Short mmCIF file of C-alpha atoms in Angstrom, two decimals:
data_model
loop_
_atom_site.label_atom_id
_atom_site.label_comp_id
_atom_site.label_asym_id
_atom_site.label_seq_id
_atom_site.Cartn_x
_atom_site.Cartn_y
_atom_site.Cartn_z
CA MET A 1 0.95 -18.57 -18.10
CA THR A 2 -1.71 -20.08 -19.73
CA LEU A 3 -1.76 -23.73 -18.42
CA ARG A 4 -1.42 -22.31 -14.70
CA LEU A 5 -4.70 -20.42 -14.97
CA SER A 6 -6.36 -23.36 -17.08
CA ARG A 7 -5.09 -24.96 -13.91
CA VAL A 8 -6.71 -22.97 -11.01
CA LEU A 9 -9.13 -20.53 -12.40
CA PRO A 10 -11.48 -23.86 -13.41
CA ALA A 11 -12.04 -23.49 -9.26
CA ALA A 12 -13.06 -20.14 -8.60
CA LEU A 13 -15.35 -20.25 -11.55
CA LEU A 14 -17.55 -23.21 -9.71
CA LEU A 15 -17.24 -20.99 -6.29
CA THR A 16 -18.85 -18.54 -8.04
CA GLY A 17 -21.43 -20.22 -9.61
CA ASP A 18 -24.03 -17.88 -11.81
CA LEU A 19 -22.01 -15.18 -10.65
CA VAL A 20 -20.46 -15.36 -13.72
CA SER A 21 -22.48 -16.25 -16.69
CA ALA A 22 -23.28 -12.21 -15.99
CA GLN A 23 -19.85 -10.63 -15.48
CA THR A 24 -18.60 -8.25 -18.84
CA TYR A 25 -14.98 -8.59 -17.78
CA LYS A 26 -13.75 -12.09 -18.54
CA ILE A 27 -9.71 -13.74 -17.10
CA ASP A 28 -9.87 -16.65 -18.36
CA SER A 29 -6.78 -16.15 -20.60
CA VAL A 30 -3.73 -13.99 -20.35
CA ASP A 31 -5.15 -11.82 -23.67
CA ASP A 32 -8.51 -12.08 -21.32
CA ILE A 33 -6.70 -10.37 -18.42
CA THR A 34 -4.70 -8.32 -20.37
CA SER A 35 -7.56 -6.52 -21.67
CA ALA A 36 -9.79 -6.16 -18.74
CA ALA A 37 -6.98 -4.55 -17.65
CA LYS A 38 -6.87 -2.35 -20.18
CA SER A 39 -10.48 -1.22 -19.59
CA LEU A 40 -10.13 -1.06 -15.88
CA ALA A 41 -7.32 1.43 -16.17
CA GLN A 42 -8.98 3.27 -18.11
CA ASN A 43 -11.88 2.94 -16.03
CA VAL A 44 -10.09 3.94 -12.83
CA MET A 45 -8.14 7.58 -14.99
CA THR A 46 -11.35 9.04 -15.35
CA TYR A 47 -11.27 10.01 -11.61
CA TYR A 48 -7.87 11.60 -12.17
CA HIS A 49 -7.78 15.19 -13.27
CA GLY A 50 -4.67 16.47 -12.57
CA ASN A 51 -3.39 16.33 -16.28
CA GLU A 52 -6.24 18.78 -17.14
CA THR A 53 -5.94 22.91 -17.22
CA GLY A 54 -6.31 24.05 -14.11
CA GLN A 55 -5.85 21.46 -11.77
CA THR A 56 -3.06 19.78 -9.86
CA PRO A 57 -0.56 16.95 -10.87
CA GLY A 58 -0.40 14.25 -9.27
CA ILE A 59 -3.02 14.24 -6.68
CA LEU A 60 -6.88 13.08 -6.91
CA PRO A 61 -9.63 15.61 -6.16
CA GLY A 62 -9.47 16.76 -2.74
CA PRO A 63 -8.75 16.33 -0.34
CA PRO A 64 -12.30 17.02 2.13
CA PRO A 65 -14.08 19.02 1.32
CA ALA A 66 -12.99 20.25 -1.75
CA GLY A 67 -12.91 15.92 -3.23
CA ASP A 68 -13.43 12.72 -2.00
CA TYR A 69 -9.46 11.50 -1.76
CA TYR A 70 -6.75 12.50 1.01
CA TRP A 71 -2.98 13.82 -0.95
CA TRP A 72 -1.45 10.41 -0.26
CA GLU A 73 -4.43 7.75 -2.59
CA GLY A 74 -2.50 9.76 -5.53
CA GLY A 75 0.92 8.71 -4.65
CA ALA A 76 -1.20 4.94 -4.36
CA LEU A 77 -2.68 5.45 -7.53
CA TRP A 78 0.68 5.06 -9.69
CA GLY A 79 1.89 3.47 -8.16
CA THR A 80 -0.76 0.89 -9.18
CA MET A 81 -0.16 2.10 -12.33
CA ILE A 82 3.17 1.42 -12.02
CA ASP A 83 2.07 -2.18 -11.74
CA TYR A 84 -0.27 -1.99 -14.65
CA TRP A 85 2.39 -1.12 -17.50
CA HIS A 86 5.26 -3.42 -15.40
CA TYR A 87 2.11 -5.95 -16.03
CA THR A 88 0.80 -5.59 -19.50
CA GLY A 89 3.14 -3.27 -21.29
CA ASP A 90 0.57 -0.70 -21.86
CA THR A 91 2.41 1.84 -22.15
CA THR A 92 -0.38 4.83 -22.93
CA TYR A 93 -0.44 6.26 -19.33
CA ASN A 94 3.89 6.30 -18.12
CA ASP A 95 4.38 9.71 -19.56
CA LEU A 96 1.29 10.94 -17.17
CA VAL A 97 2.55 9.01 -14.44
CA THR A 98 5.97 10.85 -14.86
CA GLN A 99 4.44 14.03 -14.98
CA ALA A 100 2.05 13.40 -11.22
CA MET A 101 5.21 11.36 -9.63
CA LEU A 102 7.26 14.30 -10.66
CA TRP A 103 5.27 17.55 -10.02
CA GLN A 104 4.54 16.03 -5.89
CA THR A 105 8.45 16.60 -5.06
CA GLY A 106 7.91 19.17 -3.24
CA PRO A 107 11.23 21.83 -3.48
CA ASN A 108 13.74 19.30 -1.73
CA ASN A 109 13.08 16.64 -4.15
CA ASP A 110 11.25 13.71 -0.23
CA TYR A 111 7.55 14.66 -0.96
CA MET A 112 7.23 16.82 1.33
CA PRO A 113 5.31 19.80 -0.59
CA PRO A 114 4.62 22.65 1.48
CA ASN A 115 0.70 22.26 0.54
CA VAL A 116 0.21 19.53 2.83
CA THR A 117 2.08 19.81 5.68
CA ALA A 118 -0.68 20.40 7.90
CA SER A 119 -1.92 16.80 6.99
CA LEU A 120 1.35 15.47 6.29
CA GLY A 121 1.96 11.83 8.10
CA ASN A 122 4.81 9.47 7.53
CA ASP A 123 2.72 7.05 5.71
CA ASP A 124 1.38 9.36 3.24
CA GLN A 125 4.46 10.71 2.74
CA GLY A 126 5.74 6.85 2.72
CA PHE A 127 3.40 5.73 0.07
CA TRP A 128 4.68 8.24 -2.57
CA GLY A 129 7.73 6.74 -1.38
CA MET A 130 7.30 3.45 -2.07
CA SER A 131 5.62 4.13 -5.53
CA ALA A 132 8.79 6.05 -6.50
CA MET A 133 10.44 2.57 -5.34
CA LEU A 134 8.48 0.11 -7.49
CA ALA A 135 9.51 2.53 -10.50
CA ALA A 136 13.18 2.23 -9.89
CA GLU A 137 12.54 -1.94 -9.05
CA VAL A 138 10.35 -2.39 -12.41
CA ASN A 139 13.02 -0.24 -14.73
CA PHE A 140 9.87 2.27 -15.52
CA PRO A 141 10.91 4.53 -17.57
CA ASN A 142 13.64 7.03 -15.89
CA PRO A 143 12.72 11.00 -15.32
CA PRO A 144 15.20 13.48 -17.90
CA SER A 145 18.34 13.69 -16.58
CA ASP A 146 18.06 16.62 -15.18
CA GLN A 147 15.07 15.51 -12.57
CA PRO A 148 15.43 13.24 -9.31
CA GLN A 149 15.60 10.24 -10.61
CA TRP A 150 13.23 7.07 -8.93
CA LEU A 151 15.79 5.81 -6.56
CA SER A 152 16.45 8.62 -5.06
CA LEU A 153 13.54 9.88 -4.40
CA ALA A 154 12.75 6.82 -2.70
CA GLN A 155 16.48 7.00 -0.68
CA ALA A 156 14.98 10.77 0.02
CA VAL A 157 12.10 9.39 1.85
CA PHE A 158 13.23 6.62 3.76
CA ASN A 159 16.44 9.12 4.68
CA THR A 160 14.03 11.99 6.04
CA GLN A 161 11.89 9.43 7.90
CA ALA A 162 15.47 7.55 9.21
CA ASP A 163 16.15 11.57 10.42
CA PRO A 164 16.61 11.66 14.17
CA GLY A 165 13.88 14.58 14.17
CA ARG A 166 11.50 11.68 13.73
CA HIS A 167 11.95 9.25 16.04
CA ASP A 168 12.06 9.69 19.57
CA ASP A 169 12.37 7.93 23.37
CA THR A 170 8.34 7.34 23.59
CA CYS A 171 6.52 3.84 23.64
CA GLY A 172 10.56 2.27 23.05
CA GLY A 173 11.29 4.20 19.87
CA GLY A 174 9.04 4.01 16.65
CA LEU A 175 7.76 7.01 13.68
CA ARG A 176 4.79 9.22 14.45
CA TRP A 177 1.80 9.54 12.35
CA GLN A 178 2.49 12.70 11.87
CA ILE A 179 5.50 14.40 11.09
CA PRO A 180 5.34 18.43 11.53
CA PHE A 181 4.39 18.47 15.63
CA SER A 182 2.11 21.36 15.53
CA ASN A 183 -0.12 18.44 13.39
CA ASN A 184 -3.53 16.67 15.32
CA GLY A 185 -2.14 13.32 15.31
CA TYR A 186 1.57 13.71 16.13
CA ASP A 187 0.72 11.59 19.74
CA TYR A 188 -0.05 8.51 17.93
CA LYS A 189 1.88 6.00 16.02
CA ASN A 190 1.20 3.87 13.92
CA SER A 191 1.50 0.52 12.39
CA ILE A 192 1.40 1.84 8.51
CA ALA A 193 3.72 4.68 9.64
CA ASN A 194 6.20 2.06 10.82
CA GLY A 195 5.14 -0.45 8.37
CA CYS A 196 5.85 2.04 4.99
CA PHE A 197 9.51 3.34 6.57
CA PHE A 198 10.04 -1.14 7.52
CA ASN A 199 9.28 -1.82 3.81
CA LEU A 200 10.70 0.92 2.19
CA GLY A 201 14.17 -0.44 4.50
CA ALA A 202 13.61 -4.37 3.53
CA ARG A 203 12.86 -2.70 -0.24
CA LEU A 204 16.77 -0.56 0.01
CA ALA A 205 18.81 -3.43 1.90
CA ARG A 206 17.89 -5.65 -1.26
CA TYR A 207 17.91 -3.11 -4.27
CA LEU A 208 20.63 -1.78 -3.24
CA ASP A 209 22.55 -4.71 -0.65
CA ASN A 210 23.29 -2.46 1.87
CA GLN A 211 22.86 -3.62 5.86
CA THR A 212 22.62 0.06 6.91
CA TYR A 213 18.50 0.12 5.63
CA ALA A 214 18.55 -3.56 6.65
CA ASP A 215 19.11 -2.91 10.22
CA TRP A 216 17.01 -0.49 10.12
CA ALA A 217 13.85 -2.66 8.77
CA GLU A 218 14.83 -5.39 11.44
CA LYS A 219 14.82 -2.23 13.54
CA THR A 220 11.22 -1.58 12.86
CA TRP A 221 9.76 -4.64 13.45
CA ASP A 222 11.44 -5.31 16.23
CA TRP A 223 9.42 -2.42 17.77
CA VAL A 224 6.67 -2.83 16.27
CA THR A 225 6.13 -6.43 17.63
CA SER A 226 8.36 -5.17 21.46
CA VAL A 227 5.33 -2.73 21.83
CA GLY A 228 1.86 -4.73 20.86
CA LEU A 229 1.31 -3.17 17.42
CA MET A 230 1.91 -6.68 15.88
CA ASP A 231 0.91 -9.49 18.71
CA ALA A 232 1.38 -13.47 18.72
CA ASP A 233 -1.25 -14.34 16.69
CA TYR A 234 0.25 -11.65 13.91
CA LYS A 235 -3.13 -9.84 13.96
CA ILE A 236 -1.36 -5.91 13.30
CA TYR A 237 -3.05 -2.93 15.27
CA ASP A 238 -3.62 0.26 14.00
CA GLY A 239 -2.24 2.12 16.86
CA ALA A 240 -1.67 3.85 20.24
CA HIS A 241 -0.76 7.15 21.95
CA VAL A 242 2.36 8.19 23.27
CA GLU A 243 0.67 9.69 26.12
CA THR A 244 -0.10 6.38 27.70
CA ASN A 245 3.64 4.97 26.38
CA CYS A 246 1.34 3.37 23.82
CA THR A 247 -0.73 1.13 26.12
CA ASP A 248 -4.23 2.06 24.48
CA ILE A 249 -3.53 0.13 21.48
CA ASN A 250 -6.54 0.56 18.85
CA LYS A 251 -7.29 -2.92 17.79
CA ALA A 252 -8.41 -2.22 14.19
CA GLN A 253 -7.33 -3.94 11.83
CA PHE A 254 -6.69 -3.46 8.00
CA SER A 255 -5.79 -5.05 4.91
CA TYR A 256 -3.16 -2.65 4.02
CA ASN A 257 -1.11 -3.13 6.93
CA ASN A 258 -0.95 -6.85 6.49
CA ALA A 259 -0.06 -6.65 2.70
CA VAL A 260 3.20 -3.62 3.94
CA TYR A 261 4.66 -6.10 6.21
CA LEU A 262 4.48 -9.21 3.81
CA LEU A 263 6.01 -7.15 1.06
CA GLY A 264 8.64 -6.13 3.65
CA ALA A 265 9.63 -9.27 5.15
CA ALA A 266 9.42 -11.10 1.73
CA ASN A 267 12.51 -8.82 0.58
CA MET A 268 14.31 -9.49 4.02
CA TYR A 269 14.05 -13.32 3.42
CA ASN A 270 15.43 -12.30 -0.37
CA TYR A 271 18.00 -9.92 0.93
CA THR A 272 19.37 -13.01 3.63
CA ASN A 273 19.19 -15.57 1.46
CA GLY A 274 16.34 -17.36 2.90
CA ASP A 275 16.96 -16.53 6.39
CA SER A 276 14.87 -18.91 8.16
CA LYS A 277 13.40 -15.85 10.80
CA TRP A 278 12.00 -14.33 8.20
CA GLU A 279 10.27 -17.34 6.05
CA THR A 280 9.04 -18.36 9.85
CA ARG A 281 7.62 -14.68 9.50
CA ILE A 282 6.60 -14.40 6.77
CA THR A 283 4.91 -17.62 6.94
CA GLY A 284 2.92 -16.65 10.73
CA LEU A 285 1.98 -13.27 8.99
CA LEU A 286 0.32 -14.31 5.33
CA ASP A 287 -1.76 -17.56 7.35
CA ALA A 288 -3.14 -14.41 9.81
CA THR A 289 -4.38 -12.30 7.27
CA ILE A 290 -5.48 -15.70 4.95
CA ARG A 291 -7.72 -15.86 8.28
CA ASP A 292 -8.10 -12.12 8.79
CA PHE A 293 -8.02 -11.04 5.27
CA PHE A 294 -10.21 -13.36 3.39
CA LYS A 295 -13.94 -14.70 3.54
CA ASN A 296 -14.17 -17.66 1.38
CA ASN A 297 -11.20 -17.36 0.05
CA VAL A 298 -12.19 -13.52 -1.50
CA ALA A 299 -10.44 -9.83 -0.22
CA TYR A 300 -12.52 -9.23 2.99
CA GLU A 301 -11.70 -5.27 4.77
CA ILE A 302 -12.71 -7.05 8.71
CA ALA A 303 -12.88 -3.82 10.16
CA CYS A 304 -15.69 -2.19 8.04
CA GLU A 305 -16.78 -4.07 5.45
CA GLN A 306 -19.50 -5.79 7.15
CA SER A 307 -21.23 -2.79 7.89
CA MET A 308 -20.04 -0.06 4.85
CA THR A 309 -18.39 2.03 7.61
CA CYS A 310 -15.18 1.94 4.96
CA THR A 311 -13.87 5.50 4.37
CA THR A 312 -12.66 6.34 1.47
CA ASP A 313 -9.03 5.46 2.66
CA MET A 314 -10.08 2.10 3.20
CA LEU A 315 -12.08 1.56 0.11
CA SER A 316 -8.31 1.66 -1.15
CA PHE A 317 -6.72 -1.53 0.53
CA LYS A 318 -7.83 -4.50 -0.96
CA GLY A 319 -6.14 -3.65 -3.91
CA TYR A 320 -2.37 -3.26 -2.22
CA LEU A 321 -3.48 -6.25 -0.60
CA HIS A 322 -2.98 -8.36 -3.84
CA ARG A 323 -0.49 -6.34 -5.68
CA TRP A 324 2.03 -6.95 -2.58
CA MET A 325 1.16 -10.59 -1.79
CA THR A 326 1.82 -11.02 -5.85
CA THR A 327 4.66 -9.24 -5.54
CA MET A 328 5.88 -11.36 -2.21
CA THR A 329 6.02 -14.44 -4.82
CA GLN A 330 8.57 -13.51 -7.38
CA ILE A 331 10.82 -12.76 -3.93
CA ALA A 332 9.95 -14.97 -1.66
CA PRO A 333 9.28 -18.48 -3.81
CA PHE A 334 8.00 -20.52 -0.53
CA THR A 335 4.92 -18.26 -0.86
CA ARG A 336 3.81 -19.22 -4.29
CA ASP A 337 1.84 -22.19 -3.77
CA LYS A 338 -0.71 -20.89 -0.91
CA VAL A 339 -0.68 -17.46 -2.92
CA ILE A 340 -1.73 -17.50 -6.04
CA PRO A 341 -5.04 -19.54 -6.17
CA LEU A 342 -6.21 -17.56 -3.50
CA LEU A 343 -5.82 -14.34 -5.10
CA GLN A 344 -6.84 -15.57 -8.10
CA GLN A 345 -10.35 -16.57 -7.10
CA SER A 346 -10.79 -13.54 -5.22
CA ALA A 347 -9.98 -12.27 -8.89
CA GLN A 348 -12.19 -13.90 -9.80
CA ALA A 349 -14.50 -12.67 -7.36
CA ALA A 350 -13.65 -8.81 -7.88
CA VAL A 351 -14.54 -8.76 -11.12
CA SER A 352 -17.70 -10.86 -10.57
CA GLN A 353 -19.38 -7.44 -9.44
CA CYS A 354 -18.03 -4.98 -11.79
CA THR A 355 -21.65 -4.72 -13.70
CA GLY A 356 -22.75 -1.36 -12.42
CA PRO A 357 -23.60 1.72 -14.55
CA PRO A 358 -23.19 3.58 -16.47
CA ASP A 359 -21.31 0.92 -18.52
CA GLY A 360 -21.80 -2.17 -17.29
CA LYS A 361 -18.21 -2.24 -15.98
CA THR A 362 -18.34 -0.04 -12.96
CA CYS A 363 -16.93 -2.12 -9.59
CA GLY A 364 -18.03 -1.98 -6.32
CA PHE A 365 -16.49 -3.13 -2.95
CA GLN A 366 -17.54 -5.42 -2.00
CA TRP A 367 -16.01 -8.68 -3.53
CA SER A 368 -18.13 -11.20 -1.17
CA SER A 369 -21.50 -10.04 -1.95
CA GLY A 370 -21.18 -11.54 -6.07
CA THR A 371 -23.34 -8.36 -6.88
CA PHE A 372 -22.37 -4.66 -7.64
CA ASP A 373 -23.07 -2.58 -4.51
CA ASP A 374 -23.16 1.21 -5.23
CA SER A 375 -20.57 2.11 -3.60
CA VAL A 376 -17.81 3.51 -6.20
CA GLY A 377 -14.76 5.64 -6.97
CA ALA A 378 -11.20 5.75 -7.09
CA GLY A 379 -10.14 2.64 -4.78
CA GLN A 380 -13.03 0.60 -5.97
CA THR A 381 -11.54 0.50 -8.90
CA MET A 382 -7.98 0.37 -8.22
CA ASN A 383 -8.70 -2.23 -6.25
CA VAL A 384 -9.61 -4.78 -9.27
CA LEU A 385 -7.33 -2.96 -11.25
CA GLY A 386 -4.68 -3.89 -9.60
CA ALA A 387 -6.13 -7.93 -8.28
CA VAL A 388 -6.60 -8.33 -12.05
CA SER A 389 -2.91 -7.12 -13.57
CA SER A 390 -1.00 -9.52 -10.51
CA LEU A 391 -3.10 -12.77 -12.47
CA LEU A 392 -0.16 -11.54 -15.03
CA VAL A 393 2.92 -12.53 -12.57
CA ASP A 394 4.09 -15.26 -14.91
CA ASN A 395 4.57 -13.62 -17.36
CA ALA A 396 6.51 -10.69 -15.72
CA LYS A 397 10.16 -9.77 -14.21
CA ALA A 398 11.09 -10.20 -10.11
CA PRO A 399 11.63 -6.75 -8.89
CA PHE A 400 15.89 -5.78 -10.47
CA THR A 401 18.08 -4.53 -8.50
CA ASN A 402 21.02 -2.44 -9.13
CA ALA A 403 23.58 -5.58 -9.33
CA THR A 404 20.44 -7.71 -11.55
CA GLY A 405 20.06 -4.91 -14.12
CA GLY A 406 18.04 -2.50 -12.38
CA THR A 407 18.85 0.82 -14.39
CA SER A 408 17.60 4.25 -11.84
CA ALA A 409 20.33 6.53 -10.25
CA GLY A 410 20.17 6.51 -6.92
CA ASN A 411 21.29 9.08 -4.36
CA PHE A 412 22.86 7.99 -0.39
CA ASN A 413 22.56 11.40 0.54
CA ALA A 414 18.49 12.44 -0.40
CA GLY A 415 16.79 14.12 1.46
CA SER A 416 19.79 15.73 3.57
CA GLY A 417 18.71 19.29 3.06
CA SER A 418 14.84 18.07 4.13
CA SER A 419 13.07 19.58 6.91
CA SER A 420 13.22 18.10 9.74
CA PHE A 421 9.95 19.67 11.91
CA THR A 422 12.48 19.43 14.98
CA ASN A 423 10.91 21.57 16.63
CA THR A 424 11.10 21.06 20.53
CA PRO A 425 7.02 20.53 21.44
CA ALA A 426 4.77 22.11 23.87
CA ALA A 427 3.84 20.14 26.71
CA ILE A 428 0.52 18.26 26.15
CA THR A 429 -2.50 19.49 26.74
CA THR A 430 -6.05 18.13 27.51
CA GLY A 431 -7.27 20.49 24.96
CA ASP A 432 -4.30 18.88 22.27
CA ARG A 433 -5.69 15.89 23.23
CA ALA A 434 -9.23 16.72 22.51
CA GLY A 435 -8.18 17.62 19.03
CA ALA A 436 -5.76 14.63 18.62
CA GLY A 437 -9.01 12.71 19.48
CA ILE A 438 -11.09 14.66 16.90
CA LEU A 439 -8.41 14.10 14.48
CA THR A 440 -8.53 10.10 15.05
CA ALA A 441 -12.23 11.02 15.05
CA LEU A 442 -12.91 12.09 11.75
CA VAL A 443 -10.95 9.64 9.85
CA LEU A 444 -11.90 6.23 11.29
CA GLY A 445 -15.47 7.81 10.27
CA THR A 446 -18.30 6.45 10.87
CA ALA A 447 -16.00 2.79 11.88
CA LEU A 448 -15.66 3.72 15.24
CA GLY A 449 -19.01 1.48 16.03
CA THR A 450 -17.56 -1.09 14.10
CA PHE A 451 -13.95 -1.17 15.76
CA ALA A 452 -15.46 -0.54 19.53
CA TRP A 453 -15.25 -4.22 20.18
CA MET A 454 -12.44 -4.24 18.60
CA SER A 455 -10.25 -2.18 21.23
CA THR A 456 -11.89 -3.79 24.05
CA GLY A 457 -9.86 -7.15 22.62
CA ALA A 458 -12.70 -9.19 22.28
#
């Protein structure tokens, strides 16, 4: 690992020029990277209060207006911390992570706790499911035997999303954004909800060597491309409404969409023993991801970063991009030579701007600017932690399967007792559409001005 770093990082340092001399975190060696990751992990956990008296385990402060963070980002945080343990071996936060992951499972152990139903999306549930899947893949310490297990939790999420009640004929198929039909946004089908489902299906197919999961993954990829949410240039767009038969595609692009599909495609490539179809898809999507989401070899959120109109959600996307692209190189090794040097340069830019107060180690968001930008939060710190800890990939084992040492217990019937939310919805009215439009505006926030030109296809 040290030898490989020594060949690549000096070039990255030259690209960032004088910025390196002012940086607090060093990533020149394995020891430097491990030390930086430990400091970043400590910093990101200062945003979490769920282990304090009177607070709720598992979630970051929120949802708005109670705090900045929606429920899903807690699930994303624990995935970041599981990867941190996997790469560094630091067990400091393991008990806290386990408590958090188990507290939010809900009464049916499917990551649908009743208190979040009013805003529960397939993507929200999917992020918790993907973190549980990661725990199974890296042999994160298993919960006590009387508690739900990581693999069974991932299966429960997948099974509830594969339920016929979540799928209909509008737009020719695909998952809707929201789960309960009464939620604003139920009339929207988007790339991230279907991407999480695709990702989980592909990973379960590989982990369990099971064709049923693979069939669902294949079907989901085909639907996303057929409806135009992923185009021939591998641009992945946000979503569209069912009342237009998904023809009103919102052409906003977000890096976590590319990342979630890349990791899923890599699992399908691995599961199919290197099928050329999946190699072609990975290559096309990877090239598009580098084209659209790396500015001068530094991760960049194209939809909002230039004018800094990013919402709290968007401020966490770079971390998933780095983490999932890194894992891709382990299970689709042909991508390694293109991806690892790129991520090392991007990580160097990330740590170079972590110079904010109060300790001179606080990280901002605009990595390519080279300077701390005063944009601080859990997502911004998660981004850098994910980028830095992933640099230790050469010392880490590839994701396990149940045939190669995976120890998590599964349950093919997990989620069977869950609420299907299959009540027949009333006909969509103009008022409903207005409500959904208001929610979309809230989700997209001030970024709408940035997205307007995208929606025109310009």
